[in-house]
Every structure is written in structure tokens, then in C-alpha cells.
mmCIF file of C-alpha atoms in Angstrom:
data_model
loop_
_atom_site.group_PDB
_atom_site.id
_atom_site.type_symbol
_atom_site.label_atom_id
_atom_site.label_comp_id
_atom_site.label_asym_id
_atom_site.label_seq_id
_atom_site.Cartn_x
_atom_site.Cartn_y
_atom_site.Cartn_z
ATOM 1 C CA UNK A 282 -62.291 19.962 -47.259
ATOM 2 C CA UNK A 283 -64.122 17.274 -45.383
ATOM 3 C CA UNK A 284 -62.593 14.135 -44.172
ATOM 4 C CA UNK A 285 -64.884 11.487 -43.007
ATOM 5 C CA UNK A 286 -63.697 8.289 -41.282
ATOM 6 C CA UNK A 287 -65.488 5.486 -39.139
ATOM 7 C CA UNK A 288 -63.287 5.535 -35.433
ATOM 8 C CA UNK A 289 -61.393 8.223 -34.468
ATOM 9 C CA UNK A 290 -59.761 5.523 -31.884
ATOM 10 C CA UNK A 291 -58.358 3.195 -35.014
ATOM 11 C CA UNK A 292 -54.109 4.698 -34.683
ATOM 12 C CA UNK A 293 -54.039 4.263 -38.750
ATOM 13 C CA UNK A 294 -56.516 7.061 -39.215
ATOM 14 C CA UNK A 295 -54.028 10.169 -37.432
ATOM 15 C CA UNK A 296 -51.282 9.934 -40.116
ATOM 16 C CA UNK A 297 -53.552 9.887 -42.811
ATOM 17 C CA UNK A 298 -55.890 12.989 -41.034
ATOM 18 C CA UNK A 299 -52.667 14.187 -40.759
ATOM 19 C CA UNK A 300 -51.243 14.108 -44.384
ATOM 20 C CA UNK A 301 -54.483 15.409 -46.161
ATOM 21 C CA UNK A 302 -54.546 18.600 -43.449
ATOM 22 C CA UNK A 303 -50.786 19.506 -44.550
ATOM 23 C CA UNK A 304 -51.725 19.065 -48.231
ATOM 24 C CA UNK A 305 -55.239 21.718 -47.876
ATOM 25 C CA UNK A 306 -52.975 23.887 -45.774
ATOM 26 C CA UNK A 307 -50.048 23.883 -48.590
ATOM 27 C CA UNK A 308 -52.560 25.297 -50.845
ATOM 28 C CA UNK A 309 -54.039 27.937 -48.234
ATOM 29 C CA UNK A 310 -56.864 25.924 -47.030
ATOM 30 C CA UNK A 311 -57.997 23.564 -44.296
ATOM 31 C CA UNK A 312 -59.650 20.496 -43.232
ATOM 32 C CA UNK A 313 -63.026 19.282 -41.081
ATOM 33 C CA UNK A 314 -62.654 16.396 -39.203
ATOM 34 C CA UNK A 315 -66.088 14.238 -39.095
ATOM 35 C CA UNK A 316 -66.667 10.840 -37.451
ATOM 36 C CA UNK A 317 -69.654 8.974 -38.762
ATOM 37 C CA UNK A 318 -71.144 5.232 -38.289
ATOM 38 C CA UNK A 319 -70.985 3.619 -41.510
ATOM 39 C CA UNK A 320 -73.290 0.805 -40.825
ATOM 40 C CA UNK A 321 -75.992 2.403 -39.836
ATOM 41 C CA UNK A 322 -78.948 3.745 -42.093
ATOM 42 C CA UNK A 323 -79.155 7.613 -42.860
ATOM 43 C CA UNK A 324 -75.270 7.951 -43.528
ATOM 44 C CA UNK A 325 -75.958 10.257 -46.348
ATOM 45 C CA UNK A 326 -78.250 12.406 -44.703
ATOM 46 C CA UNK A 327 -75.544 12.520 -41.829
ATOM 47 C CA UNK A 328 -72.626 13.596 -43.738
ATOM 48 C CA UNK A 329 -75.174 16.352 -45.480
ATOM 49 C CA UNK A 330 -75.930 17.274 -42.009
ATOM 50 C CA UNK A 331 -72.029 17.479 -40.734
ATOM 51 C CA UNK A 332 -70.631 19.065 -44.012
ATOM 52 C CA UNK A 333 -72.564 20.129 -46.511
ATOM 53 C CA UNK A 334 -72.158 23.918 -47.524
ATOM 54 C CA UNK A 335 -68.887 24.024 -45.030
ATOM 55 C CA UNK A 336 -66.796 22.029 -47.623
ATOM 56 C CA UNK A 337 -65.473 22.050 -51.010
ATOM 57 C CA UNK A 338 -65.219 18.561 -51.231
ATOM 58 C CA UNK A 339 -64.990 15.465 -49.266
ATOM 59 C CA UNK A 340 -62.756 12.385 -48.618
ATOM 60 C CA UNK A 341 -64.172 9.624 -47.511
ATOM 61 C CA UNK A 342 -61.666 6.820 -45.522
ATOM 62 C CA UNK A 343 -63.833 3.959 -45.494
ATOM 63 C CA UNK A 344 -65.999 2.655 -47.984
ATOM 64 C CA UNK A 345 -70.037 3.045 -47.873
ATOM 65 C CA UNK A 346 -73.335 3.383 -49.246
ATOM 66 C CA UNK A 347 -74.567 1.832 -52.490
ATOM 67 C CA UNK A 348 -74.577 3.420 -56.171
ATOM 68 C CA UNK A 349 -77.843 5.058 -55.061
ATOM 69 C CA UNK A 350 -76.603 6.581 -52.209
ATOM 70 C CA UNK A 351 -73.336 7.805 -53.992
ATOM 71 C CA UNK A 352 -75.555 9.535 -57.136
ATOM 72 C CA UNK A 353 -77.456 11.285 -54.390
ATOM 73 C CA UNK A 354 -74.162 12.838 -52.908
ATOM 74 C CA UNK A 355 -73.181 13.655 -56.566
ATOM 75 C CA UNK A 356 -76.643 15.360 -56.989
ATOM 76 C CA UNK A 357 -75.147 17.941 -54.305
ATOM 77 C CA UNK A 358 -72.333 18.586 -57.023
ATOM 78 C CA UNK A 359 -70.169 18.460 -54.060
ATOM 79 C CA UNK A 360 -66.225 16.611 -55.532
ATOM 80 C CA UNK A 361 -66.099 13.151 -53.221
ATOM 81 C CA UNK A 362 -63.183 10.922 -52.889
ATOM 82 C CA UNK A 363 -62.422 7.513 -51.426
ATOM 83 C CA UNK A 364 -58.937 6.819 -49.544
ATOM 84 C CA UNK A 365 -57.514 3.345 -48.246
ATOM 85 C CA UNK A 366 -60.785 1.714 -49.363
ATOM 86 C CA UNK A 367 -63.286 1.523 -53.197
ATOM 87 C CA UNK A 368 -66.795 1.582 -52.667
ATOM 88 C CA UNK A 369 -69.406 -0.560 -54.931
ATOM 89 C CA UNK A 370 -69.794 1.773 -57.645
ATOM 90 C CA UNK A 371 -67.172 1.157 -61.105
ATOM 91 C CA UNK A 372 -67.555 5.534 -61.263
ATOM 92 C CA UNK A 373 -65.899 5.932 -57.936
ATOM 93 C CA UNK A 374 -62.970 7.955 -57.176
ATOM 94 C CA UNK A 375 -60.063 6.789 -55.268
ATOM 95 C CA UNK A 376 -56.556 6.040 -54.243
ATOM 96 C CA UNK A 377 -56.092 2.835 -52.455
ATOM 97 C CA UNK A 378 -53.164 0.533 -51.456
ATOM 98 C CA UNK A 379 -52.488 -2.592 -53.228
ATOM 99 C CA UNK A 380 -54.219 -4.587 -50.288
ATOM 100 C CA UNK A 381 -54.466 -8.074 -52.158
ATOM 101 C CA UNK A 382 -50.595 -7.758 -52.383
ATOM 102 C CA UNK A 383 -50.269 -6.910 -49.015
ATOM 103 C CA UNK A 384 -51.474 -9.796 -47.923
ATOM 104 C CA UNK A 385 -49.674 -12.113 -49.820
ATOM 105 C CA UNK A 386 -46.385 -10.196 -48.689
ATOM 106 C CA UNK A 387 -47.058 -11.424 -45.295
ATOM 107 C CA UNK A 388 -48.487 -15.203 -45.622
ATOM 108 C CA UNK A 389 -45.140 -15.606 -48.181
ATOM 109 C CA UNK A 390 -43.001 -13.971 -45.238
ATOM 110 C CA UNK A 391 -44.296 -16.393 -42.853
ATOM 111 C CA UNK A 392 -44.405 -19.372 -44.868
ATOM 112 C CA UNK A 393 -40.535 -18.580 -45.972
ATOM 113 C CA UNK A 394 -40.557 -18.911 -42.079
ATOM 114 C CA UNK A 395 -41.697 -22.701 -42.381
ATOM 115 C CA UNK A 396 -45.050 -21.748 -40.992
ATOM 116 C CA UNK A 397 -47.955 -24.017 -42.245
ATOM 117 C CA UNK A 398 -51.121 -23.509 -40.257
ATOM 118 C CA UNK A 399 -51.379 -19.404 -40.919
ATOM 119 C CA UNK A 400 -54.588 -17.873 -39.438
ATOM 120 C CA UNK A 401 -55.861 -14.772 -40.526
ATOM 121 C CA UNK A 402 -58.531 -12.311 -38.041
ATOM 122 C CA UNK A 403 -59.923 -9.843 -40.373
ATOM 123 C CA UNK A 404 -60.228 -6.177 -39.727
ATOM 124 C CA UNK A 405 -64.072 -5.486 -37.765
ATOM 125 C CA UNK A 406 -64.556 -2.522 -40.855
ATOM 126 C CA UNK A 407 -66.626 -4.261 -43.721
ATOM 127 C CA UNK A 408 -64.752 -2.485 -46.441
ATOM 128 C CA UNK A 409 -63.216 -3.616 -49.793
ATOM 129 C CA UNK A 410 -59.561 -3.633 -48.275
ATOM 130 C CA UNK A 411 -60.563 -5.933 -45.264
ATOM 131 C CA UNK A 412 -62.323 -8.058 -48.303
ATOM 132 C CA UNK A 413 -59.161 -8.052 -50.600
ATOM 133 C CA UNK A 414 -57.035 -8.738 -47.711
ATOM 134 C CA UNK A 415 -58.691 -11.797 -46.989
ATOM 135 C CA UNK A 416 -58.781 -12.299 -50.817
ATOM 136 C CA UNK A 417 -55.461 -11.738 -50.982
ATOM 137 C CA UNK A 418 -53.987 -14.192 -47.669
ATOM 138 C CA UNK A 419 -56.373 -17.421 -49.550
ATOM 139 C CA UNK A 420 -54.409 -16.704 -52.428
ATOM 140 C CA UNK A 421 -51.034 -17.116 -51.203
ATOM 141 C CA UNK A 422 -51.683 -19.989 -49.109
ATOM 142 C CA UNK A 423 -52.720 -21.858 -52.050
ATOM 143 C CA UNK A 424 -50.248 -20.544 -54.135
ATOM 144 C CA UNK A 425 -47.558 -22.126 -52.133
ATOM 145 C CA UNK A 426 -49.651 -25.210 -51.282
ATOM 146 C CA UNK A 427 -50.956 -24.903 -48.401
ATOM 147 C CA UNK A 428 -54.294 -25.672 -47.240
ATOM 148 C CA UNK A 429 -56.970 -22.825 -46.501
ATOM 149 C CA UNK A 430 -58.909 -23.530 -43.696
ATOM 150 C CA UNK A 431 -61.986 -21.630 -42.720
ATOM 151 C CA UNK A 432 -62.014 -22.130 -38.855
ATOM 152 C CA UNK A 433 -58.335 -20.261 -39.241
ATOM 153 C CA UNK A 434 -60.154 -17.299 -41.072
ATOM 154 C CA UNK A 435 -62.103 -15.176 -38.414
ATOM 155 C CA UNK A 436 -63.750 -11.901 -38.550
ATOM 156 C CA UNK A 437 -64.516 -10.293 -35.587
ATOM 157 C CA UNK A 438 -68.416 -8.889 -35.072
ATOM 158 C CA UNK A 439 -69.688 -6.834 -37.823
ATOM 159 C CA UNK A 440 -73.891 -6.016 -38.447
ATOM 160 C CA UNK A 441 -75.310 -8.929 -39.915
ATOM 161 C CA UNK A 442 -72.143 -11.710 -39.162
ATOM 162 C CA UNK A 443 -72.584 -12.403 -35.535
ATOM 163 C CA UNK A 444 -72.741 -15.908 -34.691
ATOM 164 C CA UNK A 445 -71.582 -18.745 -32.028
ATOM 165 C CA UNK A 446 -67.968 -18.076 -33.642
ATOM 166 C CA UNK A 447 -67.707 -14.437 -34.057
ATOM 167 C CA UNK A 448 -65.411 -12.878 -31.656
ATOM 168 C CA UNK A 449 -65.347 -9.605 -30.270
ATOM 169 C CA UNK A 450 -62.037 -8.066 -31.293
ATOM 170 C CA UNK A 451 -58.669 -9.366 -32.054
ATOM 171 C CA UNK A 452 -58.320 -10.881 -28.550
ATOM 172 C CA UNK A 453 -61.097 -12.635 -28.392
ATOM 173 C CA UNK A 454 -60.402 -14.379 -31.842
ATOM 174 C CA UNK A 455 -56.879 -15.223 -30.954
ATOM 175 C CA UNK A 456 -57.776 -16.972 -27.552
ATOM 176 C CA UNK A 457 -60.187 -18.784 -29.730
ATOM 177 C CA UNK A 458 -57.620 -19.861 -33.028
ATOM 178 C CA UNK A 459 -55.177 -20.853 -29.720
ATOM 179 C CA UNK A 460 -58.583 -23.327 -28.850
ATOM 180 C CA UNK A 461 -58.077 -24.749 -31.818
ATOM 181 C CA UNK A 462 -57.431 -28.652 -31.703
ATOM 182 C CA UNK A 463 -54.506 -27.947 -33.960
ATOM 183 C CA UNK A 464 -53.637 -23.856 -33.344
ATOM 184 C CA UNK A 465 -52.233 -22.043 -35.984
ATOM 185 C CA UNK A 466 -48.250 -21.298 -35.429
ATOM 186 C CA UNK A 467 -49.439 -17.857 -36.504
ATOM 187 C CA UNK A 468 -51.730 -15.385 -37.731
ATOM 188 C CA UNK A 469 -52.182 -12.698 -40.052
ATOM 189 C CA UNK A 470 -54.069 -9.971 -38.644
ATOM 190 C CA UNK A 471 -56.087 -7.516 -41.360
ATOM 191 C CA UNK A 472 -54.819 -4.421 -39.416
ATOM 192 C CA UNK A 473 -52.076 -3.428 -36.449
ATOM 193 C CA UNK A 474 -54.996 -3.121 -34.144
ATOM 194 C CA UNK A 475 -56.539 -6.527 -34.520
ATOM 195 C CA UNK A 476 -53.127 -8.019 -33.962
ATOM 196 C CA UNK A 477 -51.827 -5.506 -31.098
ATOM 197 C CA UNK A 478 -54.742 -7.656 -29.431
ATOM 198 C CA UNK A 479 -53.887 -10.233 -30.738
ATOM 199 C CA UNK A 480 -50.930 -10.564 -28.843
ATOM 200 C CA UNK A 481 -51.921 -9.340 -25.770
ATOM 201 C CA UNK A 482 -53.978 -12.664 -25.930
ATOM 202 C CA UNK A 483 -50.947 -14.678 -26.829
ATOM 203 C CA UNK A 484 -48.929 -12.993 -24.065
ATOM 204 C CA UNK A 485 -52.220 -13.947 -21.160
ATOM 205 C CA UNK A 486 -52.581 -17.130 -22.894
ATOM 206 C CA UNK A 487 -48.885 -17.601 -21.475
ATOM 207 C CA UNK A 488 -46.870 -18.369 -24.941
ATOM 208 C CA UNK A 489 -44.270 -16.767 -26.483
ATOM 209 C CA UNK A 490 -44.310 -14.490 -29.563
ATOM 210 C CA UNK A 491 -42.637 -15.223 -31.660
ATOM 211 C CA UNK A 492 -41.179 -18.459 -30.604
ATOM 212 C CA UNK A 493 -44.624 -20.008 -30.421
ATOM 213 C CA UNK A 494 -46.902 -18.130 -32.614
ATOM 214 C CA UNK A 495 -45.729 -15.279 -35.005
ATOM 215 C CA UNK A 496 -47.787 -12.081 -35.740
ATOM 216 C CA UNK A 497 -48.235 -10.149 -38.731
ATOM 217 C CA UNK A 498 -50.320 -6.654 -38.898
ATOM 218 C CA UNK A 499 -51.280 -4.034 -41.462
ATOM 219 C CA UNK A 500 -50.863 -0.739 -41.651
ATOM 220 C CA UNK A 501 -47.527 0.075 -39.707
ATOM 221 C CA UNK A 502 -48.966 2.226 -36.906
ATOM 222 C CA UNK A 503 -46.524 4.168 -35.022
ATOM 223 C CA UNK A 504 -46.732 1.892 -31.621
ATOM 224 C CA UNK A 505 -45.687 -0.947 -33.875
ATOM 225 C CA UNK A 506 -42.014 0.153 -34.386
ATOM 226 C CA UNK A 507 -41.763 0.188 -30.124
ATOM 227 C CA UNK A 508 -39.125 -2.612 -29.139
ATOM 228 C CA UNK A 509 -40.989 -3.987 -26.728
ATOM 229 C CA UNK A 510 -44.126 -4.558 -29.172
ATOM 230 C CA UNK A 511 -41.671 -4.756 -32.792
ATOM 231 C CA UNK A 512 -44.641 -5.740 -34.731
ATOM 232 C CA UNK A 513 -43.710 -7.038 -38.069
ATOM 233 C CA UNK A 514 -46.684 -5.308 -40.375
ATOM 234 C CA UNK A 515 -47.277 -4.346 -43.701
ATOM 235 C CA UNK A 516 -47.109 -0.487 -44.258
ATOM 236 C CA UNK A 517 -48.268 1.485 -47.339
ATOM 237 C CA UNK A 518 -47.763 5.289 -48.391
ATOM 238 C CA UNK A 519 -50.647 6.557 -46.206
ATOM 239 C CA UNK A 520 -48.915 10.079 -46.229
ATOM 240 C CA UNK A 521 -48.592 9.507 -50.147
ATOM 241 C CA UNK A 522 -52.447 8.913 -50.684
ATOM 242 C CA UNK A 523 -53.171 11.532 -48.709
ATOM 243 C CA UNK A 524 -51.729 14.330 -50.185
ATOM 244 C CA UNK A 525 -52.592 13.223 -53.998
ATOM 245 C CA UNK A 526 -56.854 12.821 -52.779
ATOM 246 C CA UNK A 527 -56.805 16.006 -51.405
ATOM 247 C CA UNK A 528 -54.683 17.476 -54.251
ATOM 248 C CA UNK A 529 -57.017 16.138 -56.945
ATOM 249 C CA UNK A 530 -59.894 17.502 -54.494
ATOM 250 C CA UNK A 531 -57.770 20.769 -54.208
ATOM 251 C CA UNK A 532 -56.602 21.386 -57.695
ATOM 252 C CA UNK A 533 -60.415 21.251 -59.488
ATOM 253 C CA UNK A 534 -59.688 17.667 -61.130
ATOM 254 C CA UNK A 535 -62.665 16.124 -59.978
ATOM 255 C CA UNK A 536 -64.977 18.545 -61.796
ATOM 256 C CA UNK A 537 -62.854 17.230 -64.892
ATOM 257 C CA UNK A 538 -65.401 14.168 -65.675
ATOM 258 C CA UNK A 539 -64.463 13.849 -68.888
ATOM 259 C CA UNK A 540 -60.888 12.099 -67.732
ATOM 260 C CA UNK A 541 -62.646 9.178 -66.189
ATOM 261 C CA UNK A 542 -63.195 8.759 -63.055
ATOM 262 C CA UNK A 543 -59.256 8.808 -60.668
ATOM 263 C CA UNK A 544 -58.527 5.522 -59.447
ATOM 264 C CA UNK A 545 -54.987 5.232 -58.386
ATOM 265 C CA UNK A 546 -53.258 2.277 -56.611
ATOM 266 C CA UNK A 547 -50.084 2.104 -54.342
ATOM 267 C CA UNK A 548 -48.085 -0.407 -53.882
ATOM 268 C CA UNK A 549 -47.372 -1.694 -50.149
ATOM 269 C CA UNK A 550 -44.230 -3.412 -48.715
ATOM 270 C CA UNK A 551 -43.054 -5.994 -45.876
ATOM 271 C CA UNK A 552 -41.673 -4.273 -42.467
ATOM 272 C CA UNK A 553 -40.128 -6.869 -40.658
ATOM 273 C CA UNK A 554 -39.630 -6.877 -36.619
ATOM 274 C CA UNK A 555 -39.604 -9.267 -33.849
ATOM 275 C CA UNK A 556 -43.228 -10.575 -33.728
ATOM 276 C CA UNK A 557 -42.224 -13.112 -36.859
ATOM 277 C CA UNK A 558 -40.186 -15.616 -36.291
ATOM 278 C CA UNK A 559 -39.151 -19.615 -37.664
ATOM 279 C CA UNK A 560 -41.635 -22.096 -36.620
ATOM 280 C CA UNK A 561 -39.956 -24.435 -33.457
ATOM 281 C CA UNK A 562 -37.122 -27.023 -35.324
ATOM 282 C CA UNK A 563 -37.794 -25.527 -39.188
ATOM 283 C CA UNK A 564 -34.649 -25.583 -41.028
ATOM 284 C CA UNK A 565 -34.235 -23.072 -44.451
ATOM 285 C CA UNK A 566 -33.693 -25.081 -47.379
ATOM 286 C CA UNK A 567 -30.514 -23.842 -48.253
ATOM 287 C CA UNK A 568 -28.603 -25.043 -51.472
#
């Protein structure tokens, strides 16, 4: 089977490369690795190009393409899945984590914390889990009552956003939330690599994480659990939704039509480490 994701050099996508490989070679196949840009024009004609006629079907790990582009792929009667991410089309195939929830795990860890100016940098891939992770951090800051503020809510450059406030990466929109009149005492980051950046700002700005400003990531990359970087993140069952897309892929489902199209969602969960910590003086309201 194919697997198609946007940047090799993102450290979520090697666990989940990893977890659909073991599942085709469990059932005597294999897997084809193939690293596209998915903002450009002429994706579909690309992954034709890359795949077509080596594959007997393909998962896709970021979202794409409009309904056209999707009913042309399905003209190739080639089985196509979506992993981590659901593109715009309600016929779409996919397993996905919770990433709404996710969210609001970490802005309700933090503000448990006492922290009340959260910020929140965005992941750079314009996909529906960046978008529901955004979704996901306004709703539990008004849910608790705080207030949302958009200068706190960056998202760093993406085709067609770029403007006098658009930072680069994760670094460059931390040293400019730390700019900030009134800084945020920390920031949720829409993916371990935005906020692995994110504090190597903090560190050059010369404060101290967490005593100063607390981090939160997603995804639970492996360089997260290292002491000296003991990023607290929210992690989901990548292995999981690997091995059930490529066993639906595997196993002839997605020739079933008839069922509907396979949409399954996984619920994610808090991992807690040193980057989070109580804002300066806060106290825990304790009974």
C-alpha cells in the first residue's frame, strides 16, 4: 500500500509510517513511502504519478484536495484512506484522533495550573486537526471563563495567510507572544514540533520553562519524553490508527460501499512532564 504524507522531517510521521508497515507486513505485504506538497496545484496528478498501478490502496496522512479532486482518485477505483486528519468531503474515509478534545485536555491542565493568559501557535499544516485544535483550545478557554484573545492565537506561514504577523515557525511566534505588552504565562502549541521551538525561543529569550512560561505540545514525539526537554504533550494511539487504516485497506473493506463510508475516532489523553508548571504565587483552591 501507499502512504502519502506532507514532511518526512515532521518526528510524528515515523511511528505512524512505522505502524501501518508492520500491519501490511502482518498480512504478507508491504508499504511505499511517498512525500508530496499538499498545497500546491497538480497533487492528484502527482500521487497518480508516484503510485498508481504500484499500490493496492493508499493512506493519505494529511488532508487535501476538494470533493472534485477526491471523485477523480475514486474514478481510478484505487481504496483511499485518511489518517490523523478528514478531508472536505462527508464520503471520506478515515480514522482520526479526537483533536477538539485534545485541546481542551491541555488549556484545562494549564488553567488547573492558575494560568490565565494561554496562547496557542497552531501547527504550519492547514488540515482539519490543526483547525479543530484551535477549535477545540477557544472552547475551553471560554468554558472556564477566560478570555480568548486573537493576538495569543498565531499560526505560523501557510499559502494564502502571510501577513505583518505571521511568523515563520514556532520560534518565531513565541519570541513574538513574549513581545506581547502582556505575554502569555504559556502556550499551547498545535504539535511537539511547533513547541520544541517554542522553547528553544523561551530558553534564548532568557526565561525559565516552566517557572515563567509553561509549554504544552501534541502528538507525544519520542524526543519529548527526554529529561532534559520533558515536554508535557498530548499523545493519541498513532500506532492504533495505523494498523486499523491499513487493515480496512488490507482486508477488502473499502470495496464494501454499501457499509458507509469508515470514519472512526480515537480518543487522546494528557502526558504530563516538566514543561507545565503553576503560574509564579498561584495557590490551588483546596477545600
Amino acid at each position: 500500500m501507499g502512504i502519502v504524507i506532507a514532511d518526512i522531517r515532521n518526528p510524528f510521521y515515523p511511528r505512524l509510517v512505522r505502524a501501518i508497515d508492520d500491519a501490511a507486513k502482518a498480512r504478507g505485504g508491504t508499504s511505499i513511502l511517498a512525500q508530496v506538497d499538499f498545497d500546491r496545484s497538480g497533487l492528484v496528478e502527482e500521487v497518480e504519478r508516484l503510485l498508481l498501478g504500484l499500490v493496492d490502496g493508499i493512506i493519505f496522512a494529511s488532508s487535501w484536495g476538494s470533493s472534485s479532486s477526491l471523485s477523480r482518485l475514486r474514478e481510478q477505483s484505487l481504496p483511499f484512506v485518511f489518517v490523523t486528519c478528514i478531508p472536505d468531503d462527508p464520503l471520506a474515509d478515515y480514522a482520526v484522533g479526537d483533536d477538539r478534545l485534545g485541546a481542551m485536555l491541555a488549556i484545562d491542565h494549564l488553567a488547573d495550573l492558575g494560568h490565565r493568559r494561554i496562547a496557542h501557535i497552531a501547527s504550519d499544516e492547514p488540515d482539519s486537526s490543526s483547525a479543530d485544535r484551535i477549535e477545540g483550545y477557544r472552547s475551553a478557554l471560554r468554558a472556564r471563563g477566560l478570555s480568548v484573545h486573537d493576538r495569543l492565537i498565531l499560526i505560523p506561514k501557510r499559502p494564502g495567510n502571510e501577513t505583518p504577523r505571521t511568523p515563520g515557525d514556532g520560534y518565531d511566534a513565541a519570541m513574538q507572544l513574549m513581545n506581547e505588552p502582556e505575554p502569555p504565562t504559556a502556550i499551547f502549541c498545535g504539535n511537539d514540533q511547533v513547541a520544541l521551538r517554542a522553547m528553544e525561543a523561551i530558553e534564548v529569550i532568557g526565561l525559565r520553562i516552566p517557572e515563567d512560561v509553561s509549554i504544552v505540545g501534541y502528538d507525544d514525539v519520542s524526543v519529548a519524553s527526554i529529561p532534559r526537554i520533558g515536554l508535557t504533550t498530548v499523545a493519541q494511539p498513532v500506532e492504533e490508527m495505523g494498523r486499523v487504516v491499513a487493515d480496512w485497506i488490507l482486508s477488502g473493506a473499502a470495496d464494501a460501499k454499501h457499509r458507509g463510508p469508515f470514519q472512526a475516532v480515537f480518543r487522546p489523553w494528557l502526558v504530563v512532564r516538566r514543561s507545565t508548571g503553576p503560574v509564579s504565587g498561584w495557590e490551588p483552591n483546596v477545600p
